Short mmCIF file of C-alpha atoms in Angstrom, two decimals:
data_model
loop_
_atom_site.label_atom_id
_atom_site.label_comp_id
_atom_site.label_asym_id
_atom_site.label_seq_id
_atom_site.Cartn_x
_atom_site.Cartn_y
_atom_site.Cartn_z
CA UNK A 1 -17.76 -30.21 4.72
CA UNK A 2 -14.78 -31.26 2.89
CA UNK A 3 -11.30 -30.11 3.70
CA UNK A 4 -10.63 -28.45 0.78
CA UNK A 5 -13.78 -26.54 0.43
CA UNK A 6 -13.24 -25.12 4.57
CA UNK A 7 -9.52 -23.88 3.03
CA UNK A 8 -11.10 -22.24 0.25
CA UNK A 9 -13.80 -20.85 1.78
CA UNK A 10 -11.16 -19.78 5.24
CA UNK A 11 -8.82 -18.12 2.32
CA UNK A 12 -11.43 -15.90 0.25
CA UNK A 13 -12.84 -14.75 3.81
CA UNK A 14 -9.23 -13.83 5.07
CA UNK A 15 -8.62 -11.82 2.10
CA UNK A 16 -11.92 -10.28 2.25
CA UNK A 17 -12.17 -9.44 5.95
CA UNK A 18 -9.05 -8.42 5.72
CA UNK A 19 -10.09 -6.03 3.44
CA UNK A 20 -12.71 -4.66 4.82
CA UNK A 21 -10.98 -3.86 8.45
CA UNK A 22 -8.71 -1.88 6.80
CA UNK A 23 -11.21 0.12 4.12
CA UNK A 24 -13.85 0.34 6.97
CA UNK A 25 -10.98 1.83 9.24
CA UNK A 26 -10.38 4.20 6.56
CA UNK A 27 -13.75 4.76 5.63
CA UNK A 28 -14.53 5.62 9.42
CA UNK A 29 -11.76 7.72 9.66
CA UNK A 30 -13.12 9.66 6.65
CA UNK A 31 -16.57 10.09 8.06
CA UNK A 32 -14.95 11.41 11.84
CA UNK A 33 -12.93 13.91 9.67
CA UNK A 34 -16.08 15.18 7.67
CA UNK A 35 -18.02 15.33 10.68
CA UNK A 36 -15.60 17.38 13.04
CA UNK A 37 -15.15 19.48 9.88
CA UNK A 38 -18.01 20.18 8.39
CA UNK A 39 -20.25 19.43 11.02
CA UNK A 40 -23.92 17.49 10.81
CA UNK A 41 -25.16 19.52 8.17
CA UNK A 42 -21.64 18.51 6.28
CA UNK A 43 -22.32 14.86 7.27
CA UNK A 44 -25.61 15.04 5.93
CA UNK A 45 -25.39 16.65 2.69
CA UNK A 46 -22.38 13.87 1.62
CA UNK A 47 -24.59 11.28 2.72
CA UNK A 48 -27.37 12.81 0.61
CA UNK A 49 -25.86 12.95 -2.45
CA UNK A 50 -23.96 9.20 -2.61
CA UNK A 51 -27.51 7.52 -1.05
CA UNK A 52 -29.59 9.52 -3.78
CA UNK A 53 -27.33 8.52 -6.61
CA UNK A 54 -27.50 5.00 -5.04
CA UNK A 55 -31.17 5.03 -4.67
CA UNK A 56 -31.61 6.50 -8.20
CA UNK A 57 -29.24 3.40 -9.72
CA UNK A 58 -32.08 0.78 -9.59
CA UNK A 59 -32.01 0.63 -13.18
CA UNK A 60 -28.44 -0.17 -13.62
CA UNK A 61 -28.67 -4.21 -13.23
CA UNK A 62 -31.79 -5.50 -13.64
CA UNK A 63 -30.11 -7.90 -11.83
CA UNK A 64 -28.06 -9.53 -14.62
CA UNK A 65 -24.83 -9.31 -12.45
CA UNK A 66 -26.05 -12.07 -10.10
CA UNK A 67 -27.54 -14.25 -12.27
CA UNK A 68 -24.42 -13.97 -14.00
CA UNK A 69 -22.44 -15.13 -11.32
CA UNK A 70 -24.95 -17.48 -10.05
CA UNK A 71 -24.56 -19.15 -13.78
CA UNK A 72 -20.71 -19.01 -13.62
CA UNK A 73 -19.97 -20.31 -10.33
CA UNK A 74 -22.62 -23.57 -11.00
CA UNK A 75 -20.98 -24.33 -14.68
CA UNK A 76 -17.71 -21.63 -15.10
CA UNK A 77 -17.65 -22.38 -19.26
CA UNK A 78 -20.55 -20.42 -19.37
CA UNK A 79 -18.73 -17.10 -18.40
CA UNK A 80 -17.63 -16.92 -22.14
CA UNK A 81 -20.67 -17.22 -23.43
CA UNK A 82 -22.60 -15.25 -21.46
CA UNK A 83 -20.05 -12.26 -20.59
CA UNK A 84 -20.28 -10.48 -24.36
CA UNK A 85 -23.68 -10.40 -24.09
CA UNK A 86 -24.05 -9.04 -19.94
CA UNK A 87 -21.92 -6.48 -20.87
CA UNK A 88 -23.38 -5.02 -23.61
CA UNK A 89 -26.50 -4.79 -21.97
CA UNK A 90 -24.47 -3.21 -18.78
CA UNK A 91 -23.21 -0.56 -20.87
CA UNK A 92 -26.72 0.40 -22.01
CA UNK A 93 -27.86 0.13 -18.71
CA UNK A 94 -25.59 2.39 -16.81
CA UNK A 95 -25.75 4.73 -19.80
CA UNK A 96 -29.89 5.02 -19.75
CA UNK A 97 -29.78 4.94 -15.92
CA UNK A 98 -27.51 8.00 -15.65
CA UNK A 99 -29.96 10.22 -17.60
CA UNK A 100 -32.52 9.11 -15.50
CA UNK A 101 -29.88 10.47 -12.42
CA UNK A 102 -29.84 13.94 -14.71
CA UNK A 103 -33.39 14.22 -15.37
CA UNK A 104 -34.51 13.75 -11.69
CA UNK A 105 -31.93 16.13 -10.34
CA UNK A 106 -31.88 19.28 -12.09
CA UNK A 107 -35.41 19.83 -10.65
CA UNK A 108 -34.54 18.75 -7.31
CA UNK A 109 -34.81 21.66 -4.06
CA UNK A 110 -30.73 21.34 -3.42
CA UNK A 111 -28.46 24.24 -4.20
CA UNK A 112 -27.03 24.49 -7.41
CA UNK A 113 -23.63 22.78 -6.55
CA UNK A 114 -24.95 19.89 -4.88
CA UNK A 115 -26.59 19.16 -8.39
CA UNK A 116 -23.89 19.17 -9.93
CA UNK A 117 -21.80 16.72 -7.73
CA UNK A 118 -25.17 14.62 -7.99
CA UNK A 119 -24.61 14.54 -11.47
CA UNK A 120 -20.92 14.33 -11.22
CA UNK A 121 -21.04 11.00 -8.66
CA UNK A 122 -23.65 9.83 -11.57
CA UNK A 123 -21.59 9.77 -14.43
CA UNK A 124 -18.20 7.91 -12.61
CA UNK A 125 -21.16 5.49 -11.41
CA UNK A 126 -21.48 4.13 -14.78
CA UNK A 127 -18.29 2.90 -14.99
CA UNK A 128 -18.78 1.85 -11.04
CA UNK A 129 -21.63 -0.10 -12.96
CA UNK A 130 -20.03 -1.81 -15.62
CA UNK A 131 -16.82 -3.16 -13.08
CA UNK A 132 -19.37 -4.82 -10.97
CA UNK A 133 -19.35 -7.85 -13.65
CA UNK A 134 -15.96 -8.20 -13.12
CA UNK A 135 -16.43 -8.36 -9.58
CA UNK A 136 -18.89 -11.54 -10.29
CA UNK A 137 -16.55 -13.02 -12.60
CA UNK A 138 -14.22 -12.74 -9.58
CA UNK A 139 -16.21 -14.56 -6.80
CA UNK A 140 -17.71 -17.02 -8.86
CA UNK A 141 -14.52 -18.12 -9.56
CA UNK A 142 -14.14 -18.12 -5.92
CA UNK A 143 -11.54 -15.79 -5.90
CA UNK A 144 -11.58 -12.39 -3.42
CA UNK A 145 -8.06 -11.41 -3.44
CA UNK A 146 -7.78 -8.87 -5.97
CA UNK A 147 -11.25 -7.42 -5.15
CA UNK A 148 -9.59 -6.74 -1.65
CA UNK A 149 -6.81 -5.29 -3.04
CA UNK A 150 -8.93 -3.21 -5.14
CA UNK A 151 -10.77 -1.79 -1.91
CA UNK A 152 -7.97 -0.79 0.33
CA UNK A 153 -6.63 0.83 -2.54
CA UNK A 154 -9.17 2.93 -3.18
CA UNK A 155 -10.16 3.88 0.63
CA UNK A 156 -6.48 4.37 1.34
CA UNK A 157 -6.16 7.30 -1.33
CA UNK A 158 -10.11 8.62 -0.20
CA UNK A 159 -8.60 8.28 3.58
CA UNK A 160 -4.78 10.00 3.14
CA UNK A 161 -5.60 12.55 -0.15
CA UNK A 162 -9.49 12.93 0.97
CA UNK A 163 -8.84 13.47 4.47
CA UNK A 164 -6.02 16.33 4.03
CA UNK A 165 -8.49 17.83 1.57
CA UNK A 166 -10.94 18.11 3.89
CA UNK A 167 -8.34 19.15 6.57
CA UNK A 168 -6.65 21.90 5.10
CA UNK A 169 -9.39 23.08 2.33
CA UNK A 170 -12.71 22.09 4.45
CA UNK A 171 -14.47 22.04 1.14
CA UNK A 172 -17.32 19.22 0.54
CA UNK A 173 -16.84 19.43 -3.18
CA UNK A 174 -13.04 18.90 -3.30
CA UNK A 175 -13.60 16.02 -1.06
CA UNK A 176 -16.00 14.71 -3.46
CA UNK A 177 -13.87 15.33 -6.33
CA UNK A 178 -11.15 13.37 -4.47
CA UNK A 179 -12.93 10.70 -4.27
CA UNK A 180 -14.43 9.94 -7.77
CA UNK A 181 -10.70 9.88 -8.85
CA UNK A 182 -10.34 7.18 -6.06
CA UNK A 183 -13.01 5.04 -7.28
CA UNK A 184 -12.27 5.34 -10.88
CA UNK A 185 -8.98 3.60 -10.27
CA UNK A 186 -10.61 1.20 -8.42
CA UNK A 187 -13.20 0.13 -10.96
CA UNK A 188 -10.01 0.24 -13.20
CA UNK A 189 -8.35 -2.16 -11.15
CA UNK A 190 -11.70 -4.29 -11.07
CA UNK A 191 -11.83 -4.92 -14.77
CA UNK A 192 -8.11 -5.52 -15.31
CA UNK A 193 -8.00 -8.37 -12.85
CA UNK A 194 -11.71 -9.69 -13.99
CA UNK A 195 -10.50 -9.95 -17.36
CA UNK A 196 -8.00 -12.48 -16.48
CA UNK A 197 -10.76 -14.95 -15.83
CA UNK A 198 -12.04 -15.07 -19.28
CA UNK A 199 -9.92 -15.69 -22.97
CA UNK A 200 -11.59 -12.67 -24.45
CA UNK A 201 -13.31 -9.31 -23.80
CA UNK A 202 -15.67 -8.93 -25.54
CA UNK A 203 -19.11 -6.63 -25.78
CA UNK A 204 -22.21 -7.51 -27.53
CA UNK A 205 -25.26 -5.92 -28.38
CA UNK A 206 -28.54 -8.07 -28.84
CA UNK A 207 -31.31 -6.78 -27.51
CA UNK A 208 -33.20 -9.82 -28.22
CA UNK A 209 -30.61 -12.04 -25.75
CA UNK A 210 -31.15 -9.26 -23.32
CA UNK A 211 -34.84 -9.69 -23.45
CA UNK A 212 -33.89 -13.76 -22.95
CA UNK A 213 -31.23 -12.98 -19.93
CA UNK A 214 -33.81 -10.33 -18.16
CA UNK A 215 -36.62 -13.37 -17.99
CA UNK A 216 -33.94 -15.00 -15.57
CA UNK A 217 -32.40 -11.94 -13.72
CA UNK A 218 -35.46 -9.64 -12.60
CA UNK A 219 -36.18 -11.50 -9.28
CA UNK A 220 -32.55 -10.64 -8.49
CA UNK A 221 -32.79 -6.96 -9.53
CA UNK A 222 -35.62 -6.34 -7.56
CA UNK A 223 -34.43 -7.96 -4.53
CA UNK A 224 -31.69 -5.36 -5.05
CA UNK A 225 -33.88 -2.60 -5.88
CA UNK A 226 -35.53 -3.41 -2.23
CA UNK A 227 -32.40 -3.63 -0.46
CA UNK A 228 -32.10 -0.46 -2.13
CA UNK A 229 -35.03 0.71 -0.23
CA UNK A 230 -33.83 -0.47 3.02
CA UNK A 231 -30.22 0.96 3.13
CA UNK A 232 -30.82 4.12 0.65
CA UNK A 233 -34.87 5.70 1.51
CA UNK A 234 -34.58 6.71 4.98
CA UNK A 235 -31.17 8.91 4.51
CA UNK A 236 -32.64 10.42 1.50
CA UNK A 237 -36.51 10.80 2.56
CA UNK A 238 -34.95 12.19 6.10
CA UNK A 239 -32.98 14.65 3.84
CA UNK A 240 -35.80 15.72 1.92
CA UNK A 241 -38.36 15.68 4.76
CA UNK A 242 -36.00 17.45 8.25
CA UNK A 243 -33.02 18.91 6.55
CA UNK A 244 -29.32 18.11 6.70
CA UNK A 245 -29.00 17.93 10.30
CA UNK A 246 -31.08 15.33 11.01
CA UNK A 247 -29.75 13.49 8.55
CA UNK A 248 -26.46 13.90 10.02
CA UNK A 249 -27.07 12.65 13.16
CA UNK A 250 -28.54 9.51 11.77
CA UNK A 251 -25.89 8.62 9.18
CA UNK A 252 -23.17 8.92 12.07
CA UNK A 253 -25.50 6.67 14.17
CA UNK A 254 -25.37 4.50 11.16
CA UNK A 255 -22.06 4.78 10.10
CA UNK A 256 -21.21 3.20 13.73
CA UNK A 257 -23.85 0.10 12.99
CA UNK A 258 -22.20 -0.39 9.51
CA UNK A 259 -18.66 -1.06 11.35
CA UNK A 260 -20.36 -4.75 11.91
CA UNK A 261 -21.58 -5.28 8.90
CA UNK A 262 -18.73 -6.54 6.93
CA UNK A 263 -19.41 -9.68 8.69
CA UNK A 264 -22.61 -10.64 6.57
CA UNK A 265 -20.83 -9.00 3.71
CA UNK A 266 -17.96 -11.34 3.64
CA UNK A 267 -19.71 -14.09 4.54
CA UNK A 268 -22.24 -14.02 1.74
CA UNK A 269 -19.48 -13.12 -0.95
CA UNK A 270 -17.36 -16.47 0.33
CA UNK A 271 -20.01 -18.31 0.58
CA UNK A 272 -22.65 -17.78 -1.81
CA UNK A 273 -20.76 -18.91 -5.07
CA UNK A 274 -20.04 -22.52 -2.88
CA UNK A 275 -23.70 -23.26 -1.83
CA UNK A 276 -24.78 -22.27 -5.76
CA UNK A 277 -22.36 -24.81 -6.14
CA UNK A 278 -22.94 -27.35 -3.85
CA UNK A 279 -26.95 -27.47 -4.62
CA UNK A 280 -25.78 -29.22 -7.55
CA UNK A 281 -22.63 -31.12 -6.41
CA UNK A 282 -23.38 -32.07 -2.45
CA UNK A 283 -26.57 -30.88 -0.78
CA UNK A 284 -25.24 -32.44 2.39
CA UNK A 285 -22.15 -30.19 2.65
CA UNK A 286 -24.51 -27.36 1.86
CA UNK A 287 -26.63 -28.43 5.23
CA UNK A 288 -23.85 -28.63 7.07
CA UNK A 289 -22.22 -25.12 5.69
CA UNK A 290 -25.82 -23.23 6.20
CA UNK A 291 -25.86 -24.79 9.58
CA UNK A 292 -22.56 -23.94 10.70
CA UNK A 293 -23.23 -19.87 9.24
CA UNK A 294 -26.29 -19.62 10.78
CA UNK A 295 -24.88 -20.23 14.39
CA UNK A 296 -21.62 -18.19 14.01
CA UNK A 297 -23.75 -15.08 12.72
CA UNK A 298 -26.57 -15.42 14.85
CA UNK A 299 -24.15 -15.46 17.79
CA UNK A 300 -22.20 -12.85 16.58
CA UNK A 301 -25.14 -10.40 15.96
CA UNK A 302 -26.33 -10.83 19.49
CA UNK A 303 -23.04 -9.82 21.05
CA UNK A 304 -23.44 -6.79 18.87
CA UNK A 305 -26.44 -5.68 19.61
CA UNK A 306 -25.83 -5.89 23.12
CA UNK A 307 -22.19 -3.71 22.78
CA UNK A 308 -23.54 -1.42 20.84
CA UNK A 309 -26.48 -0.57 23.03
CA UNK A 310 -24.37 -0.58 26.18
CA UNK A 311 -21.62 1.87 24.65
CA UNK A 312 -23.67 3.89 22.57
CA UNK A 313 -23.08 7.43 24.04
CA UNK A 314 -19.63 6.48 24.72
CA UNK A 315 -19.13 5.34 21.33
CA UNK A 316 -20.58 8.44 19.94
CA UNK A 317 -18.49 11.12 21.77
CA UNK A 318 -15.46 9.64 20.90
CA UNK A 319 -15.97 8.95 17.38
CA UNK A 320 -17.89 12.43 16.26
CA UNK A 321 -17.72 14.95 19.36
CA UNK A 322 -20.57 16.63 21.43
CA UNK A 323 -22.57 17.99 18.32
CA UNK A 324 -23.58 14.77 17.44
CA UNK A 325 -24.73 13.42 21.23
CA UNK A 326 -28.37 12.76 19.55
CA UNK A 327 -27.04 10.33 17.84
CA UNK A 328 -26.73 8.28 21.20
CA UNK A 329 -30.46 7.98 21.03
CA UNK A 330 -30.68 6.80 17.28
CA UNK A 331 -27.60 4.32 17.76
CA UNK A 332 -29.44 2.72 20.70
CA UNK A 333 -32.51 2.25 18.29
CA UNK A 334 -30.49 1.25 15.57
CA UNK A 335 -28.35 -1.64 17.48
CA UNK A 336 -31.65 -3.74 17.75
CA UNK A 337 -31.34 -4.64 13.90
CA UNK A 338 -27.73 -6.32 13.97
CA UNK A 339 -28.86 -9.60 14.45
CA UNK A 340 -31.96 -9.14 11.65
CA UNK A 341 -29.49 -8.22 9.36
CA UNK A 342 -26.83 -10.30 9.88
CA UNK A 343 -29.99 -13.75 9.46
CA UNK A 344 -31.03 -11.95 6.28
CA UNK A 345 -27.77 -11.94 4.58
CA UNK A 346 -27.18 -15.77 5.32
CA UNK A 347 -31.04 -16.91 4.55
CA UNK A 348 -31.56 -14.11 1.77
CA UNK A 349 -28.00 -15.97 0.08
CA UNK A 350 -29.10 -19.08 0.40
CA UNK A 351 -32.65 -18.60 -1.06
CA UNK A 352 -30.83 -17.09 -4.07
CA UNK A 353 -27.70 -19.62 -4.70
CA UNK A 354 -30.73 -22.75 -4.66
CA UNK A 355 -33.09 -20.73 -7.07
CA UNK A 356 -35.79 -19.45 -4.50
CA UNK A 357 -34.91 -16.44 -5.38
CA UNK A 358 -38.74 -15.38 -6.19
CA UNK A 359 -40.08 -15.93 -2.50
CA UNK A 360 -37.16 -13.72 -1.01
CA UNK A 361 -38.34 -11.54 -3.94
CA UNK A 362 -41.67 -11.33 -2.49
CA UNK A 363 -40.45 -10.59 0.95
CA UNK A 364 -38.39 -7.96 0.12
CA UNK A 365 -40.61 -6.24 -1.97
CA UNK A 366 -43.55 -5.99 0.66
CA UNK A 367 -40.86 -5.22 3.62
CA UNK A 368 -39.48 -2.77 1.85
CA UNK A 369 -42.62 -0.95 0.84
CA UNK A 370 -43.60 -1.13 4.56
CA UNK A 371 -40.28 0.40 4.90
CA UNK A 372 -41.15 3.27 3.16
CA UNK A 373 -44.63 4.09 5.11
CA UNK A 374 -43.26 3.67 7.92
CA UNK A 375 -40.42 5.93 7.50
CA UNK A 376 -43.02 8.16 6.03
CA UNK A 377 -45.46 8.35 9.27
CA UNK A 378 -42.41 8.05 11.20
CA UNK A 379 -39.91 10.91 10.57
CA UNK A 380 -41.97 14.13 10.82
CA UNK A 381 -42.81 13.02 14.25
CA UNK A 382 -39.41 11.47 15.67
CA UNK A 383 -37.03 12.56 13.04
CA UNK A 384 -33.93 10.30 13.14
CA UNK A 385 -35.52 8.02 15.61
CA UNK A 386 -38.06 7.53 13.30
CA UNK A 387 -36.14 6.28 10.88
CA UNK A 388 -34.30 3.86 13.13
CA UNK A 389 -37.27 2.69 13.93
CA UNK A 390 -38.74 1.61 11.02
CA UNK A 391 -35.35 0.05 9.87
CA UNK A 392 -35.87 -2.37 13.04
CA UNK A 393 -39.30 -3.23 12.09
CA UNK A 394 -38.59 -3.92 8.59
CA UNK A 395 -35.90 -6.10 9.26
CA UNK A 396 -37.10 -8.02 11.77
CA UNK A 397 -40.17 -8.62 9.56
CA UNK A 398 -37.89 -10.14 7.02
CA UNK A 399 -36.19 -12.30 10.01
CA UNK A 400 -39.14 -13.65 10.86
CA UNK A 401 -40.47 -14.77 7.66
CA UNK A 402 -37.20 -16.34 6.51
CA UNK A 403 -36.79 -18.33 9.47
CA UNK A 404 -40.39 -19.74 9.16
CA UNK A 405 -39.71 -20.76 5.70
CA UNK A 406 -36.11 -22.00 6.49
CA UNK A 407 -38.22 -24.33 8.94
CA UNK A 408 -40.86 -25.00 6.89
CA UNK A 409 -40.12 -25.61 4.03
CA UNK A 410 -36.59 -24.55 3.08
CA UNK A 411 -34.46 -27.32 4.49
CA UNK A 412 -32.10 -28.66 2.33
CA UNK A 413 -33.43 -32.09 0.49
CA UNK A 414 -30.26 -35.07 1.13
CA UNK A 415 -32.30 -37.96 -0.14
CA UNK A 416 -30.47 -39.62 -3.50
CA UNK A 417 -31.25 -38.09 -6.58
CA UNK A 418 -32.23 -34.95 -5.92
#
């Protein structure tokens, strides 16, 4: 690995992990505040309604953004000519996906004002949406700083404004409120310091390009729309299926796991623009980068696993208080999937930066509908347990099948020429 690579690549992860201590502290702090406010049944109605408009914004990609910054990172002169016409067809996108978010919510069983922050956290989505180019223009340029700055912005106001709101007011909806103004700036922020990667802003609207850029991108949007399924079904089909509570006392369990998992997250978005890269440039620095990852996060999810189990009920009390000692139990189950997740963020990049991005497709797709049945047949019988457990199962499946390809037949190809 050359020098100058290992400073670029140490540089964007110090600004990102930087970032993400400091938003995740905030973040936490958030969730400890909503819980010892409002309670479990608090905890689980905010969790409902940002992982149902999540799970509902499957149609707002396609997964153009990727292949977009797959495209720029390999050959960067391409980010003019393709940015006009990505955002046009982001625009429509978010637009068409947000009346899909209307449509499937005013007949939902919810009370009447968590429909309308449903609809609400829809509509600043959108613009969530269309600043997630700029994000890609961003990191393919190999550049993280400004996205950091961009996130501790944004949890710093939800953390200091949100956090007295809930305080003092103990209202879920003025929270909420709080908090779309928080991310608006941020998106804000996103596209003003994306735009300074690219001469001209500019939106186009050709439905036949679309049509040519969708041929390229759906293997990446429904990767995404599985990942989707993993992260988003079991709050939401918990929700729907046991109430509030229960859902409560997994996302805190959860919201303890997700402490760790800014690990993969930085290390896919410093890393992932460098092997697209390098599959084109070097393919022996990529060995040697994919190598090095895999040990550092296969060690590092095995020490977490391990902490978390051990310190589970401790952990718990302290964070959220007594009412949410179940949660032991589900944290415990959950801590088995650390090191599943943290392979499948390294493999699952690589697979997509050297274009195999159709057999991870493939994987996902079928984990991720055993995801659902199993959370199905699980959860009216163990309830949050349930859940936990099929999250372990699913991603272990998808452990196990990337490392057999990774063995098999994804090693990287040195021999001249290639």
């Amino acid at each position: 690995m050359t020098e100058s690579l290992k400073l670029r690549l140490i540089k964007n992860a110090g600004w990102l992990f930087s970032a993400e201590v400091i938003s995740k502290l905030f973040a936490y702090g958030i969730i400890v505040v909503l819980s010892r406010t409002l309670g479990p049944e608090g905890l689980g109605q905010y969790s409902f309604i940002f992982y149902y408009v999540g799970l509902l914004g499957i149609f707002s990609d396609l997964g153009v953004g990727y292949y977009f910054m797959r495209e720029v990172a390999r050959d960067r002169s391409k980010a003019e000519e393709l940015l006009p016409d990505v955002l046009g067809f982001k625009v429509v996108l978010a637009m068409l996906n947000f009346l899909v978010i209307v449509a499937l919510t005013l007949p939902l069983p919810k009370p009447e004002w968590m429909k309308i922050l449903i609809i609400l956290v829809g509509a600043e989505a959108m613009l969530t949406w269309v600043a997630y180019i700029f994000i890609r223009i961003m990191y393919a340029h190999e550049v993280t700083k400004y996205e950091a700055i961009a996130r501790v912005a944004e949890r710093t106001w939800a953390f200091f404004v949100g956090g007295a709101t809930l305080y003092f007011r103990r209202s879920l909806t003025s929270f909420v409120l709080i908090l779309l103004i928080g991310y608006a700036v941020r998106e804000l922020l996103r596209i003003k310091w994306g735009s300074r990667f690219v001469d001209v802003i500019k939106i186009r609207f050709r439905p036949e390009v679309w049509i040519s850029i969708l041929k390229k991108s759906y293997p990446f949007w429904l990767m995404g729309l599985f990942t989707m399924i993993y992260y988003r079904t079991d709050m939401v089909m918990l929700s729907l299926m046991r109430g509030d509570y229960e859902t409560g006392i997994y996302r805190a369990a959860y919201t303890l796991i997700e402490v760790s998992l800014f690990i993969p997250k930085v290390l896919f978005a410093t890393t992932m623009p460098s092997m697209a890269r390098l599959w084109t440039e070097d393919r022996r620095t990529l060995e040697m980068l994919l190598k090095k990852s895999f040990q550092l996060v296969l060690g590092l999810g095995v020490l977490g696993a391990v902490g978390y189990y051990i310190l589970a009920r401790l952990g718990v009390i302290v964070v959220f208080g007594d009412n949410f000692l179940p949660s032991a139990h589900v944290l415990r189950i959950l801590s088995l999937v650390i090191p599943f997740m943290f392979l499948n963020s390294l493999l699952g990049s690589f697979m997509n930066a050297t274009g195999k991005e159709r057999t991870f497709m493939k994987i996902a797709g079928l984990t991720a509908l055993l995801n659902v049945v199993l959370n199905y047949i699980l959860i009216p019988y163990y309830s949050a347990s349930g859940a936990a457990i099929a999250t372990v199962i699913s991603q272990g499946i998808i452990s196990i099948s990337l490392l057999g390809l990774y063995h098999k037949k994804i090693e990287i190809e040195t021999s001249p020429g290639i």
